Coordinates of C-alpha atoms in Angstrom, one line a residue:
M1 CA -9.6 69.6 -66.3
R2 CA -11.9 68.1 -63.6
R3 CA -10.6 64.6 -64.5
V4 CA -7.0 65.9 -64.2
A5 CA -7.7 67.4 -60.8
L6 CA -9.5 64.2 -59.7
M7 CA -6.6 62.0 -60.7
A8 CA -4.1 64.2 -59.0
A9 CA -6.2 64.1 -55.8
V10 CA -6.5 60.3 -56.0
L11 CA -2.8 59.9 -56.5
A12 CA -2.0 62.3 -53.6
T13 CA -4.3 60.7 -51.1
C14 CA -4.1 57.0 -51.9
C15 CA -1.1 57.1 -52.0
A16 CA 22.3 35.8 -79.0
C17 CA 20.4 32.8 -77.8
G18 CA 21.3 30.2 -75.1
A19 CA 21.7 27.0 -77.1
G20 CA 20.8 23.6 -75.7
P21 CA 22.9 20.4 -75.9
S22 CA 23.9 19.4 -79.4
L23 CA 22.4 15.9 -79.2
R24 CA 19.6 15.5 -76.7
P25 CA 18.5 17.8 -73.9
A26 CA 18.8 16.7 -70.3
V27 CA 15.4 15.7 -69.0
A28 CA 14.1 16.4 -65.6
V29 CA 12.3 13.2 -64.7
Q30 CA 9.0 13.8 -62.9
G31 CA 8.0 11.2 -60.4
H32 CA 4.8 10.8 -58.5
T33 CA 5.2 14.1 -56.6
D34 CA 7.7 16.7 -57.4
G35 CA 10.0 16.8 -60.5
V36 CA 13.6 16.1 -60.0
P37 CA 16.2 18.0 -62.0
G38 CA 18.8 16.1 -64.0
R39 CA 22.4 17.2 -64.1
V40 CA 23.2 20.5 -62.5
Q41 CA 26.1 22.8 -62.6
S42 CA 27.3 25.3 -60.0
S43 CA 27.5 29.0 -60.6
P44 CA 30.7 29.8 -62.4
T45 CA 31.6 32.6 -60.0
G46 CA 34.0 31.6 -57.2
D47 CA 32.3 33.8 -54.7
A48 CA 29.8 32.5 -52.3
P49 CA 26.3 33.5 -53.5
V50 CA 24.7 36.4 -51.6
A51 CA 21.3 35.4 -50.2
P52 CA 18.4 37.9 -50.7
G53 CA 17.4 39.8 -47.6
V54 CA 14.7 38.8 -45.1
P55 CA 12.4 41.9 -44.5
G56 CA 12.9 43.7 -41.3
N57 CA 9.9 45.9 -41.8
E58 CA 7.0 43.8 -43.1
L59 CA 3.8 45.1 -44.7
G60 CA 0.5 45.0 -42.9
W61 CA -0.7 41.7 -44.2
R62 CA -4.3 40.7 -43.7
D63 CA -6.7 38.2 -45.3
C64 CA -8.1 39.1 -48.7
S65 CA -11.7 39.2 -47.8
G66 CA -13.6 42.0 -49.7
T67 CA -10.9 42.3 -52.4
S68 CA -10.9 41.2 -56.0
L69 CA -8.9 38.2 -54.9
A70 CA -11.3 36.9 -52.3
D71 CA -12.7 34.0 -54.4
R72 CA -9.2 32.9 -55.7
A73 CA -7.8 33.2 -52.2
T74 CA -10.5 30.8 -51.0
A75 CA -9.7 28.4 -53.7
A76 CA -6.0 28.6 -52.8
A77 CA -6.8 28.0 -49.1
A78 CA -8.5 24.7 -50.2
N79 CA -5.1 23.8 -51.6
G80 CA -3.4 24.6 -48.3
V81 CA -2.1 28.0 -49.3
V82 CA -2.4 31.1 -47.1
V83 CA -3.1 34.2 -49.3
E84 CA -2.7 37.6 -47.7
C85 CA -3.2 41.2 -49.0
A86 CA -1.5 44.5 -48.2
E87 CA -0.8 47.9 -49.8
F88 CA 2.0 50.4 -49.6
T89 CA 2.5 53.9 -50.9
A90 CA 5.1 54.7 -53.6
P91 CA 6.1 57.8 -55.4
V92 CA 4.8 58.3 -59.0
D93 CA 8.3 59.4 -60.1
T94 CA 11.4 58.8 -58.0
S95 CA 13.2 61.6 -59.8
G96 CA 10.8 64.1 -58.4
A97 CA 10.0 65.5 -61.9
V98 CA 6.3 64.5 -61.4
D99 CA 4.7 64.9 -58.1
G100 CA 2.3 62.5 -56.3
T101 CA 2.1 59.1 -54.8
F102 CA -0.1 56.1 -55.4
T103 CA -1.0 52.8 -53.8
V104 CA 0.7 49.5 -54.8
G105 CA -1.3 46.4 -54.3
A106 CA 0.7 43.5 -52.9
T107 CA -0.3 39.8 -52.4
R108 CA 1.6 37.2 -50.5
A109 CA 1.2 33.4 -50.8
R110 CA 2.8 30.9 -48.4
L111 CA 2.1 27.6 -46.7
A112 CA 1.6 27.4 -43.0
S113 CA 4.8 25.4 -43.0
T114 CA 6.9 27.9 -45.0
P115 CA 9.9 28.7 -42.9
A116 CA 9.5 32.0 -41.1
N117 CA 13.1 33.0 -41.8
A118 CA 12.9 32.2 -45.5
Y119 CA 13.4 35.3 -47.8
P120 CA 10.5 36.2 -50.0
V121 CA 10.4 36.0 -53.8
V122 CA 9.0 39.1 -55.5
F123 CA 6.7 38.3 -58.4
T124 CA 5.5 40.4 -61.3
S125 CA 3.4 39.4 -64.2
G126 CA 3.4 42.7 -66.0
T127 CA 0.3 43.6 -67.9
D128 CA -0.7 40.0 -68.8
R129 CA -2.9 39.7 -65.6
S130 CA -2.6 41.4 -62.3
S131 CA 0.3 39.9 -60.4
G132 CA -1.9 39.1 -57.5
N133 CA -4.5 37.4 -59.8
A134 CA -1.7 35.3 -61.5
L135 CA -0.2 34.3 -58.1
T136 CA -3.5 33.2 -56.6
M137 CA -4.5 31.4 -59.7
L138 CA -1.2 29.4 -59.6
A139 CA -1.6 28.9 -55.8
A140 CA -5.0 27.4 -56.3
S141 CA -3.8 25.0 -59.0
G142 CA -0.6 23.9 -57.3
L143 CA 2.5 26.1 -56.3
S144 CA 3.3 24.1 -53.2
T145 CA 6.9 23.1 -54.2
M146 CA 7.9 26.8 -54.5
L147 CA 5.9 27.9 -51.4
A148 CA 7.2 25.2 -49.2
A149 CA 10.6 26.9 -49.5
H150 CA 9.7 30.6 -49.9
P151 CA 6.8 33.0 -49.6
V152 CA 6.0 34.8 -52.8
V153 CA 5.0 38.5 -52.8
A154 CA 3.2 39.7 -56.0
L155 CA 3.1 43.4 -56.9
D156 CA 0.3 44.7 -59.1
R157 CA 1.4 47.0 -61.8
R158 CA 0.3 50.6 -61.7
G159 CA -3.4 51.1 -62.5
V160 CA -4.0 47.3 -62.5
D161 CA -6.4 45.5 -60.1
R162 CA -5.5 46.4 -56.5
S163 CA -3.1 49.2 -57.2
T164 CA -4.6 52.6 -57.5
A165 CA -7.5 52.2 -59.9
I166 CA -7.7 53.8 -63.3
D167 CA -11.1 54.3 -64.9
C168 CA -10.6 56.4 -67.9
I169 CA -12.0 54.6 -71.0
P170 CA -15.7 55.1 -71.7
A171 CA -17.7 51.8 -71.6
D172 CA -18.7 52.0 -75.3
V173 CA -15.2 52.7 -76.3
R174 CA -13.9 49.8 -74.2
R175 CA -16.5 47.5 -75.7
G176 CA -15.5 48.6 -79.2
I177 CA -11.8 47.7 -78.5
D178 CA -12.7 44.4 -76.9
D179 CA -14.9 43.5 -79.9
A180 CA -12.1 44.4 -82.3
G181 CA -14.5 46.8 -84.1
Q182 CA -16.7 44.0 -85.3
F183 CA -20.0 45.7 -84.9
A184 CA -18.9 49.2 -85.8
A185 CA -19.7 50.8 -89.2
G186 CA -17.0 50.5 -91.9
S187 CA -13.6 48.9 -91.7
E188 CA -12.9 47.0 -88.5
A189 CA -9.3 48.2 -88.4
E190 CA -10.3 51.8 -88.8
A191 CA -12.9 51.4 -86.1
V192 CA -10.4 49.9 -83.6
S193 CA -8.0 52.8 -84.4
A194 CA -10.8 55.3 -83.8
F195 CA -11.8 53.6 -80.5
G196 CA -8.1 53.5 -79.5
L197 CA -7.7 57.2 -80.2
Q198 CA -10.7 58.0 -78.1
A199 CA -9.3 55.9 -75.3
T200 CA -5.9 57.5 -75.6
I201 CA -7.4 61.0 -75.3
A202 CA -9.6 60.1 -72.4
C203 CA -6.7 58.4 -70.5
T204 CA -4.0 61.0 -71.1
D205 CA -6.4 63.7 -70.0
Y206 CA -7.3 61.7 -66.9
L207 CA -3.7 61.0 -66.0
D208 CA -2.1 64.3 -67.0
P209 CA 0.7 65.0 -66.0
Q210 CA 1.4 61.4 -64.9
Q211 CA 0.4 59.7 -68.2
L212 CA 4.0 58.7 -69.1
Q213 CA 4.7 57.1 -65.7
F214 CA 3.1 53.8 -66.4
G215 CA 5.8 51.9 -68.3
A216 CA 7.9 49.0 -67.3
D217 CA 10.6 51.3 -66.0
S218 CA 8.1 52.9 -63.6
A219 CA 6.9 49.5 -62.5
A220 CA 10.6 48.7 -61.7
Q221 CA 10.6 51.7 -59.4
D222 CA 7.8 50.1 -57.5
V223 CA 9.8 47.0 -57.0
D224 CA 12.6 49.1 -55.5
A225 CA 10.1 50.9 -53.3
L226 CA 9.1 47.6 -51.8
R227 CA 12.8 46.6 -51.3
T228 CA 13.4 49.9 -49.5
R229 CA 10.3 49.5 -47.5
W230 CA 11.5 46.1 -46.4
G231 CA 14.9 47.4 -45.5
V232 CA 16.9 44.9 -47.4
D233 CA 19.8 45.3 -49.8
T234 CA 19.0 42.5 -52.2
I235 CA 15.9 40.6 -53.4
A236 CA 14.9 37.5 -55.4
L237 CA 12.8 38.5 -58.4
W238 CA 10.5 36.2 -60.4
S239 CA 8.8 37.5 -63.5
S240 CA 6.3 35.9 -65.9
G241 CA 5.3 37.0 -69.4
S242 CA 5.4 40.7 -69.9
G243 CA 6.7 41.0 -66.4
S244 CA 10.1 40.2 -67.9
D245 CA 10.2 43.9 -69.1
I246 CA 9.9 45.0 -65.5
A247 CA 12.4 42.5 -64.1
L248 CA 15.1 43.3 -66.7
S249 CA 14.5 47.1 -66.3
Y250 CA 15.0 46.7 -62.6
A251 CA 18.1 44.7 -63.1
A252 CA 19.4 47.4 -65.4
V253 CA 18.9 50.2 -62.9
R254 CA 19.7 48.2 -59.7
P255 CA 21.9 45.3 -60.7
E256 CA 23.5 45.2 -57.2
A257 CA 20.0 44.6 -55.7
V258 CA 19.1 41.5 -57.7
A259 CA 20.5 38.4 -55.9
R260 CA 18.3 35.9 -57.8
L261 CA 16.4 36.4 -61.2
I262 CA 13.9 33.9 -62.7
L263 CA 12.5 34.9 -66.1
D264 CA 9.5 32.6 -66.5
S265 CA 7.9 32.3 -70.0
P266 CA 9.2 35.8 -71.0
A267 CA 7.6 38.0 -73.6
P268 CA 9.9 39.1 -76.4
I269 CA 12.3 41.9 -75.4
A270 CA 13.2 45.0 -77.5
T271 CA 11.0 44.1 -80.5
D272 CA 8.2 45.8 -82.4
A273 CA 4.6 45.4 -81.3
A274 CA 3.5 43.2 -84.3
T275 CA 6.3 40.7 -83.7
E276 CA 5.3 40.5 -80.0
A277 CA 1.7 40.0 -80.9
E278 CA 2.6 37.3 -83.4
S279 CA 4.5 35.4 -80.7
R280 CA 1.4 35.5 -78.5
V281 CA -0.8 34.3 -81.3
Q282 CA 1.6 31.4 -82.1
G283 CA 1.4 30.4 -78.4
E284 CA -2.4 30.6 -78.4
E285 CA -2.7 28.4 -81.5
A286 CA -0.4 25.8 -79.9
A287 CA -2.4 25.9 -76.6
V288 CA -5.8 25.5 -78.3
K289 CA -4.3 22.6 -80.3
A290 CA -3.2 20.9 -77.1
F291 CA -6.8 21.5 -75.7
T292 CA -8.5 20.0 -78.8
Q293 CA -6.2 16.9 -78.7
R294 CA -7.1 16.4 -75.0
C295 CA -10.7 17.0 -75.8
A296 CA -10.7 14.3 -78.5
A297 CA -8.9 11.8 -76.3
L298 CA -11.6 12.3 -73.6
A299 CA -14.5 12.1 -76.1
C300 CA -15.6 15.5 -75.0
S301 CA -18.9 17.2 -75.9
L302 CA -17.4 18.9 -79.0
G303 CA -17.6 15.6 -80.9
P304 CA -15.0 13.5 -82.7
D305 CA -13.2 16.5 -84.3
P306 CA -12.9 19.3 -81.7
D307 CA -10.3 21.1 -83.7
T308 CA -12.7 21.7 -86.6
A309 CA -15.5 22.4 -84.1
V310 CA -13.6 25.3 -82.5
A311 CA -12.6 26.7 -85.9
A312 CA -16.3 26.6 -87.0
L313 CA -17.4 28.4 -83.9
V314 CA -14.9 31.2 -84.4
T315 CA -16.0 31.5 -88.1
R316 CA -19.7 31.7 -87.0
A317 CA -18.8 34.4 -84.5
R318 CA -17.0 36.4 -87.2
N319 CA -20.1 36.1 -89.3
G320 CA -22.1 37.7 -86.5
E321 CA -24.2 34.6 -85.7
F322 CA -23.8 35.2 -81.9
R323 CA -24.3 39.0 -81.9
P324 CA -23.7 40.8 -79.6
F325 CA -21.1 38.2 -78.7
S326 CA -18.1 39.0 -80.9
A327 CA -15.4 36.8 -82.4
A328 CA -12.8 38.8 -80.4
A329 CA -14.7 38.2 -77.1
L330 CA -14.8 34.5 -78.0
T331 CA -11.1 34.2 -78.7
T332 CA -10.2 36.1 -75.6
A333 CA -12.4 33.7 -73.5
I334 CA -10.8 30.7 -75.1
S335 CA -7.2 32.0 -74.6
A336 CA -7.7 33.0 -71.0
S337 CA -9.3 29.6 -70.2
L338 CA -6.0 27.9 -71.4
W339 CA -3.7 29.7 -69.0
A340 CA -3.4 27.8 -65.7
P341 CA -5.5 24.8 -64.8
T342 CA -7.4 24.4 -61.6
G343 CA -5.4 21.3 -60.8
N344 CA -7.7 18.9 -62.7
R345 CA -6.7 19.0 -66.3
E346 CA -9.5 16.6 -67.4
Q347 CA -12.1 18.6 -65.6
D348 CA -10.8 21.9 -67.1
T349 CA -10.9 20.4 -70.6
R350 CA -14.4 19.0 -70.2
S351 CA -15.7 22.3 -68.7
L352 CA -14.4 24.5 -71.6
A353 CA -15.7 21.9 -74.1
D354 CA -19.1 21.9 -72.6
D355 CA -19.3 25.8 -72.7
L356 CA -18.2 25.7 -76.4
A357 CA -20.7 23.0 -77.1
A358 CA -23.4 25.3 -75.6
L359 CA -22.3 28.0 -78.0
Q360 CA -22.7 25.5 -80.9
S361 CA -26.4 25.4 -80.1
G362 CA -26.7 29.2 -79.8
N363 CA -26.4 29.5 -76.0
I364 CA -23.9 32.3 -75.6
G365 CA -24.2 32.5 -71.8
P366 CA -21.4 30.3 -70.6
M367 CA -18.8 31.6 -73.1
R368 CA -20.0 35.2 -72.5
A369 CA -19.4 34.6 -68.7
R370 CA -15.8 33.4 -69.5
A371 CA -15.2 36.4 -71.7
D372 CA -16.5 38.8 -69.1
L373 CA -14.1 37.3 -66.5
A374 CA -11.2 37.3 -69.0
E375 CA -11.7 40.9 -70.0
Q376 CA -11.8 41.9 -66.4
D377 CA -8.6 40.0 -65.8
V378 CA -6.5 40.9 -68.9
D379 CA -8.1 44.0 -70.5
G380 CA -8.5 46.7 -67.8
D381 CA -7.8 50.3 -68.4
G382 CA -4.5 50.1 -66.6
Q383 CA -3.4 47.2 -68.8
F384 CA -4.3 49.2 -71.9
I385 CA -2.1 52.0 -70.7
G386 CA 0.7 49.8 -69.7
R387 CA 0.7 47.8 -73.0
C388 CA 0.5 51.0 -75.1
T389 CA 3.3 52.5 -73.1
D390 CA 5.6 49.5 -73.4
G391 CA 4.9 48.7 -77.0
T392 CA 7.0 50.1 -79.9
Q393 CA 6.6 50.6 -83.6
W394 CA 2.8 50.1 -83.6
P395 CA 1.8 49.3 -87.3
G396 CA -0.2 51.7 -89.4
L397 CA -3.6 50.8 -90.9
G398 CA -2.0 49.6 -94.2
R399 CA 0.3 47.2 -92.5
I400 CA -2.5 46.0 -90.2
G401 CA -4.6 45.2 -93.3
E402 CA -1.7 43.0 -94.5
L403 CA -1.4 41.3 -91.2
V404 CA -5.2 40.6 -91.1
D405 CA -4.9 38.8 -94.4
T406 CA -1.8 36.9 -93.5
W407 CA -2.6 36.0 -89.9
S408 CA -6.2 34.9 -90.8
S409 CA -4.7 32.1 -92.9
T410 CA -1.6 31.3 -90.8
Y411 CA -3.3 31.5 -87.4
P412 CA -7.0 30.7 -88.1
I413 CA -8.3 30.9 -84.5
F414 CA -6.6 33.9 -83.1
G415 CA -4.8 35.7 -85.9
R416 CA -7.5 38.0 -87.4
E417 CA -8.6 39.6 -84.1
A418 CA -5.0 39.9 -82.8
A419 CA -4.0 41.8 -86.0
L420 CA -7.0 44.1 -85.7
G421 CA -6.2 44.9 -82.1
L422 CA -2.8 46.3 -82.9
S423 CA -4.4 49.6 -84.1
A424 CA -5.8 50.4 -80.7
C425 CA -2.4 51.8 -79.4
A426 CA -1.3 53.6 -82.5
G427 CA -2.1 57.1 -81.0
W428 CA -0.5 56.6 -77.6
P429 CA 2.3 59.0 -77.0
S430 CA 5.8 57.6 -77.6
T431 CA 8.0 56.9 -74.5
V432 CA 11.6 55.9 -73.9
T433 CA 12.1 52.2 -74.2
A434 CA 12.7 50.5 -70.8
S435 CA 16.3 49.9 -70.0
L436 CA 18.1 46.5 -70.4
P437 CA 20.9 45.3 -68.2
S438 CA 24.5 45.5 -69.4
S439 CA 25.8 43.7 -66.4
L440 CA 24.2 41.4 -63.8
R441 CA 25.3 40.2 -60.4
S442 CA 24.1 36.6 -60.4
A443 CA 23.3 33.7 -62.8
V444 CA 19.8 33.7 -64.3
L445 CA 17.3 30.9 -64.7
V446 CA 14.9 31.1 -67.7
L447 CA 11.7 28.9 -68.0
S448 CA 9.4 28.4 -70.9
G449 CA 6.5 26.3 -72.1
Q450 CA 5.6 24.8 -75.4
G451 CA 2.0 26.1 -75.7
D452 CA 1.9 29.5 -74.0
P453 CA -1.3 31.5 -74.7
A454 CA 0.0 34.6 -72.9
V455 CA 3.2 35.4 -74.8
G456 CA 4.2 32.4 -76.9
M457 CA 7.8 31.3 -77.1
S458 CA 9.6 33.9 -79.2
G459 CA 10.7 35.8 -76.2
L460 CA 13.1 33.0 -75.1
P461 CA 16.0 33.8 -77.5
T462 CA 15.7 37.6 -77.0
V463 CA 15.9 37.2 -73.2
T464 CA 18.7 34.7 -73.2
G465 CA 20.6 37.0 -75.5
V466 CA 20.3 40.0 -73.2
V467 CA 21.3 37.9 -70.2
A468 CA 24.3 36.3 -72.0
N469 CA 25.5 39.7 -73.0
S470 CA 25.4 40.9 -69.4
G471 CA 28.3 38.6 -68.5
V472 CA 26.6 36.0 -66.3
S473 CA 25.6 32.4 -66.8
V474 CA 22.1 31.6 -68.0
A475 CA 20.3 28.2 -68.2
T476 CA 16.9 27.5 -69.8
V477 CA 14.4 24.9 -68.7
G478 CA 11.6 23.9 -71.2
W479 CA 8.3 22.7 -69.9
Q480 CA 6.5 20.4 -72.4
G481 CA 3.1 21.4 -71.2
A482 CA 0.6 24.0 -72.4
G483 CA -0.4 27.0 -70.3
H484 CA 1.1 30.1 -68.6
P485 CA 3.5 30.4 -66.9
A486 CA 5.9 27.4 -66.8
M487 CA 6.2 27.6 -63.0
Q488 CA 2.8 25.7 -62.7
S489 CA 5.0 22.6 -63.4
N490 CA 6.2 20.9 -60.2
C491 CA 9.3 20.0 -62.1
A492 CA 10.1 23.6 -63.0
Q493 CA 9.4 24.6 -59.4
S494 CA 11.9 22.1 -58.1
V495 CA 14.6 23.5 -60.4
A496 CA 13.7 27.0 -59.3
V497 CA 13.9 26.1 -55.6
K498 CA 17.4 24.7 -56.1
Y499 CA 18.5 27.8 -57.9
L500 CA 17.0 30.0 -55.2
E501 CA 18.9 28.1 -52.6
D502 CA 22.4 28.6 -53.9
L503 CA 22.4 29.8 -57.5
T504 CA 22.7 26.2 -58.9
L505 CA 21.7 26.2 -62.5
P506 CA 20.4 23.1 -64.3
S507 CA 22.0 21.9 -67.5
D508 CA 21.0 24.4 -70.2
G509 CA 18.2 22.9 -72.2
T510 CA 16.8 20.8 -69.4
V511 CA 13.3 19.6 -70.2
C512 CA 10.4 19.2 -67.8
P513 CA 7.6 16.8 -68.9
A514 CA 4.0 17.9 -69.3

């Protein structure tokens, strides 16, 4: 009960698929600087597009010194990007059924030359990383095409990073989940399930009675709280990865408020947890394959066959050779390292290869450091709660055993640990699935990449199907690069900026080169 009272006090005080062309897709040709879209088509509606509003009541922006974003903000500044932090208070439940407020962490990125009268683009990355983390990472590696036209404001999801903190999972339980039960006694799947149940009990006790207010629909309420705070009628919304759940939930509840909607590298919508996890694993395998190919071309420190070298390291980790460094921690570190580059793809490739080569000789330090950062970025308590809340039809232990066997063979680097991790959320209380829009106001732009280690590519047809059924035009742009999200491509940014300007969509199936 003390934890319940503490959380209440904290809350009160702090606050059908879109098909491409039948022969060959249009290609957005990338020149020496920004990509240039190919053929474009105007929005089919005869009405003049309604521009999103410019805030009349801004947040109290300040530099990000002393926050979790300080280092990445400094890196972004070296790239000419101004990163600022702010917070605002939002209700836990807009219906009033659950009392309390909490603090939403907001991050703004812009250039010094970004027009002062340009409307902002609201960004959410869901539970993949904190939105502020994802935005500053992109800003540090190159988001200048987008930011030259519009500032971007990222909202951290409830309990994630700079939003009201949640610290409910005991350290040993968190370690057991992050290690996929490798060093626990007995069956790994049973161990993860037991750790997950302990985490569920601890977190639901800690959050009671707010424990069911952390889904995508609640995060959508926070988007509307920002819109209301700004005093605008309409906004532009850009989501990446699992943030598509939030964006579509918001569009379902407030379709009149969404003047622009970009769904970037979306996670699968309205599907079961195992299918969503498999999509992510497919993307991770594609991303690591792209890495090993680059590594071989650069004659990197992993030797002439980096693909075999990485697989051998994962096998050694699974055999306990690097104890207490687990196979799950290793694969998490590799996956997170393949998201967005620093702006120098060759340097990124060599750096990861060097750290993996150190592991070959038994030095776990460099990859352990990558794993610690990755777990901090993608596996916090708030993300555990958000993922468990949003997920549906979590598989039982019998089905997980089958997935472990199948995925270990089909997806040799990431499959085994991903399957084991599915048992962590099995005990989380069931919630109502987030809403999906039945009608939308404006045409929608959807971006995707070929090797996406955050969500894979299976979400693309589910999202385009939902949008098409809502009665508006939708166009997809495929980026041929590996990483997450696709907006790190200058070509994709150029397409997005044109869309934001006047709702002009590219030809469906347009391709941006890597």
